[in-house]
CSV table of C-alpha atoms and ligand atoms in Angstrom, one decimal:
chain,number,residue,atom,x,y,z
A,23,UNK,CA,-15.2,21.4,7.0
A,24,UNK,CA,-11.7,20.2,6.7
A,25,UNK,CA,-11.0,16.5,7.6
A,26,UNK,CA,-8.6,16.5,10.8
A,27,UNK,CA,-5.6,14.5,10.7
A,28,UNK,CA,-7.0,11.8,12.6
A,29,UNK,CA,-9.8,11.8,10.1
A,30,UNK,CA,-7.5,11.5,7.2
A,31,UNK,CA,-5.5,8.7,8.1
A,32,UNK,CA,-8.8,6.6,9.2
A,33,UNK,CA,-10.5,7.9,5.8
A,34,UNK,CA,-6.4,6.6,4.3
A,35,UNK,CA,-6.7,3.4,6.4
A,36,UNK,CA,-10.0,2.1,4.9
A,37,UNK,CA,-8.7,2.5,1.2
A,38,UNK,CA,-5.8,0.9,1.8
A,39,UNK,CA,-7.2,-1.8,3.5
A,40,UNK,CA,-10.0,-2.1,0.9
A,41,UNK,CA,-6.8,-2.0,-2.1
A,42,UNK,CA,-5.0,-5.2,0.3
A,43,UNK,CA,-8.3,-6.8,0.4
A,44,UNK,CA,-9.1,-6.6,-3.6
A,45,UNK,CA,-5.3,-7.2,-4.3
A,46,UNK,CA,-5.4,-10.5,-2.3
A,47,UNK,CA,-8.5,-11.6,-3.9
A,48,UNK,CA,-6.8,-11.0,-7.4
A,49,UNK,CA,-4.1,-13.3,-5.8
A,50,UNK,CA,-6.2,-16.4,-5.0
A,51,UNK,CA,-8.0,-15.6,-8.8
A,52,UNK,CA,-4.8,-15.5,-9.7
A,53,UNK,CA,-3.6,-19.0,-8.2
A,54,UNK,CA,-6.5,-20.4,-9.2
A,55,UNK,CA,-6.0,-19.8,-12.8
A,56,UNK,CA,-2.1,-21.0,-12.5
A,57,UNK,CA,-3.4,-24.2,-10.8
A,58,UNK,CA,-5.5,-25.0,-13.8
A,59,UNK,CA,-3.0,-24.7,-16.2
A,60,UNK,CA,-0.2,-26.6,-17.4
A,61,UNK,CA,3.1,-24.9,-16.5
A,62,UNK,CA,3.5,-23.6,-19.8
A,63,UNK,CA,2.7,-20.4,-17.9
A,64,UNK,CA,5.1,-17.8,-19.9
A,65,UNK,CA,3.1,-18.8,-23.3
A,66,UNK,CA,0.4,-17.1,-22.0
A,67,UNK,CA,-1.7,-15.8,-24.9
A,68,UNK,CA,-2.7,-12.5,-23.3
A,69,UNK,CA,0.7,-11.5,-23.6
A,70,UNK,CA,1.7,-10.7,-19.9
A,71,UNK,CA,3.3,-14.2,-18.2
A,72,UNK,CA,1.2,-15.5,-15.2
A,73,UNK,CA,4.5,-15.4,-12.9
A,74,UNK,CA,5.0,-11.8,-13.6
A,75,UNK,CA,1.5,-10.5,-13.0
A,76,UNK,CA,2.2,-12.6,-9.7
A,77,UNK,CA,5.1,-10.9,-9.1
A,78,UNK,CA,3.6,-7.3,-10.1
A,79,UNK,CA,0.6,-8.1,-7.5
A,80,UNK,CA,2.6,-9.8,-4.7
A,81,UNK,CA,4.6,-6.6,-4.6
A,82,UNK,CA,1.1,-4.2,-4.8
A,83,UNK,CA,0.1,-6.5,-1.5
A,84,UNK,CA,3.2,-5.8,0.3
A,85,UNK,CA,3.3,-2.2,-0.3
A,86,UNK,CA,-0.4,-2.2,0.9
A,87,UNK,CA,0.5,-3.8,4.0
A,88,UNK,CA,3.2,-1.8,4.6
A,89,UNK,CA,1.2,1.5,4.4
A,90,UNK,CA,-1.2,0.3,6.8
A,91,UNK,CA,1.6,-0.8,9.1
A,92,UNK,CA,2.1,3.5,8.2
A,93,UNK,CA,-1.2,4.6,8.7
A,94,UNK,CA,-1.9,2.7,12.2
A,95,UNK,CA,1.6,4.2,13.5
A,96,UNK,CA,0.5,7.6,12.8
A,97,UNK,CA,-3.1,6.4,14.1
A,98,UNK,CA,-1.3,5.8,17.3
A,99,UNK,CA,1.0,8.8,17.8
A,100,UNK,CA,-2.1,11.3,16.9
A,101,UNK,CA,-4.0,9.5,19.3
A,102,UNK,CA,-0.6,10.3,21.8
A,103,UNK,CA,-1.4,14.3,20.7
A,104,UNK,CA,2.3,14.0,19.0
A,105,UNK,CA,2.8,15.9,16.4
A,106,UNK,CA,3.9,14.0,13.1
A,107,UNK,CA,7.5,15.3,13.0
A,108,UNK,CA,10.0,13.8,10.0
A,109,UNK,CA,12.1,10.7,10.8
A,110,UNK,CA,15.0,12.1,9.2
A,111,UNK,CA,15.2,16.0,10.1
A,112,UNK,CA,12.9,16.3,13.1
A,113,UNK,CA,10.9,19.0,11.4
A,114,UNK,CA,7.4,19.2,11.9
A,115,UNK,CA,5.6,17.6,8.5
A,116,UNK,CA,4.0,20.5,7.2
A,117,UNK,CA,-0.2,19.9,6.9
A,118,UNK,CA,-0.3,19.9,3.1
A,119,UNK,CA,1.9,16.8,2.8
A,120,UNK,CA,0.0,14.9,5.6
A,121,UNK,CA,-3.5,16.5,3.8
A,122,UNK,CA,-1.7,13.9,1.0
A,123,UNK,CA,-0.3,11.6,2.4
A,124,UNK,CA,-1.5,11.6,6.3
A,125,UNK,CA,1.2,8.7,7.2
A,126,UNK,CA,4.2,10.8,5.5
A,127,UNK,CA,7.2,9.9,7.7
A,128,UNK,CA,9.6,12.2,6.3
A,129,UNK,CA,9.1,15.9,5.3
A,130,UNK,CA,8.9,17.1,1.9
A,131,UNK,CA,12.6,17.6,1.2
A,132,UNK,CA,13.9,14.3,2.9
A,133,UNK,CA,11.5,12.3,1.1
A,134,UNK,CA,13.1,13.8,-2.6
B,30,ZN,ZN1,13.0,16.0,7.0
């Protein structure tokens, strides 16, 4: 049986709140390994500076946290009955993009 979209976004929501929780983890690893180092931090001899991965994972968290922001919005308004129309046209988001990407806020065109 199909997931409804309810469904989706809660199946959505756990993933992305398991990626923010395994992305803030590599954060404090991350900050640990900084802390034990001198700040000789772009010689690293793995090749990719510390302060960039930091930067590369700091954005991953935020974009995490924003999506769930996403997903609980859309948790809200399909718990309202409404149906998830896009932001920018007003059309209804057809139920292949949502099957996707259940907090879409935009339908397919005004999201290219
Ligand atoms: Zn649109």
């Amino acid at each position: 049986m199909e997931p409804t979209h309810a469904e989706r976004i809660a199946a959505e929501r756990v993933a992305a709140a398991t990626r923010l929780a395994s992305l803030e983890q590599q954060l404090v690893d991350l900050r640990a390994l900084r802390s034990g180092e001198s700040d000789d931090d772009e010689h690293d001899p793995d090749g990719v500076p510390l302060s960039e991965e930091w930067s590369r994972l700091e954005g991953l968290r935020e974009s995490a946290v924003r999506t769930l922001a996403e997903l609980d919005a859309a948790a809200a308004a399909a718990a309202r009955g409404e149906v998830p129309t896009c932001v920018r046209c007003g059309a209804p988001i057809p139920a292949g993009r949502l099957a996707a990407r259940p907090h879409a806020r935009t339908c397919v065109e005004c999201a290219a």
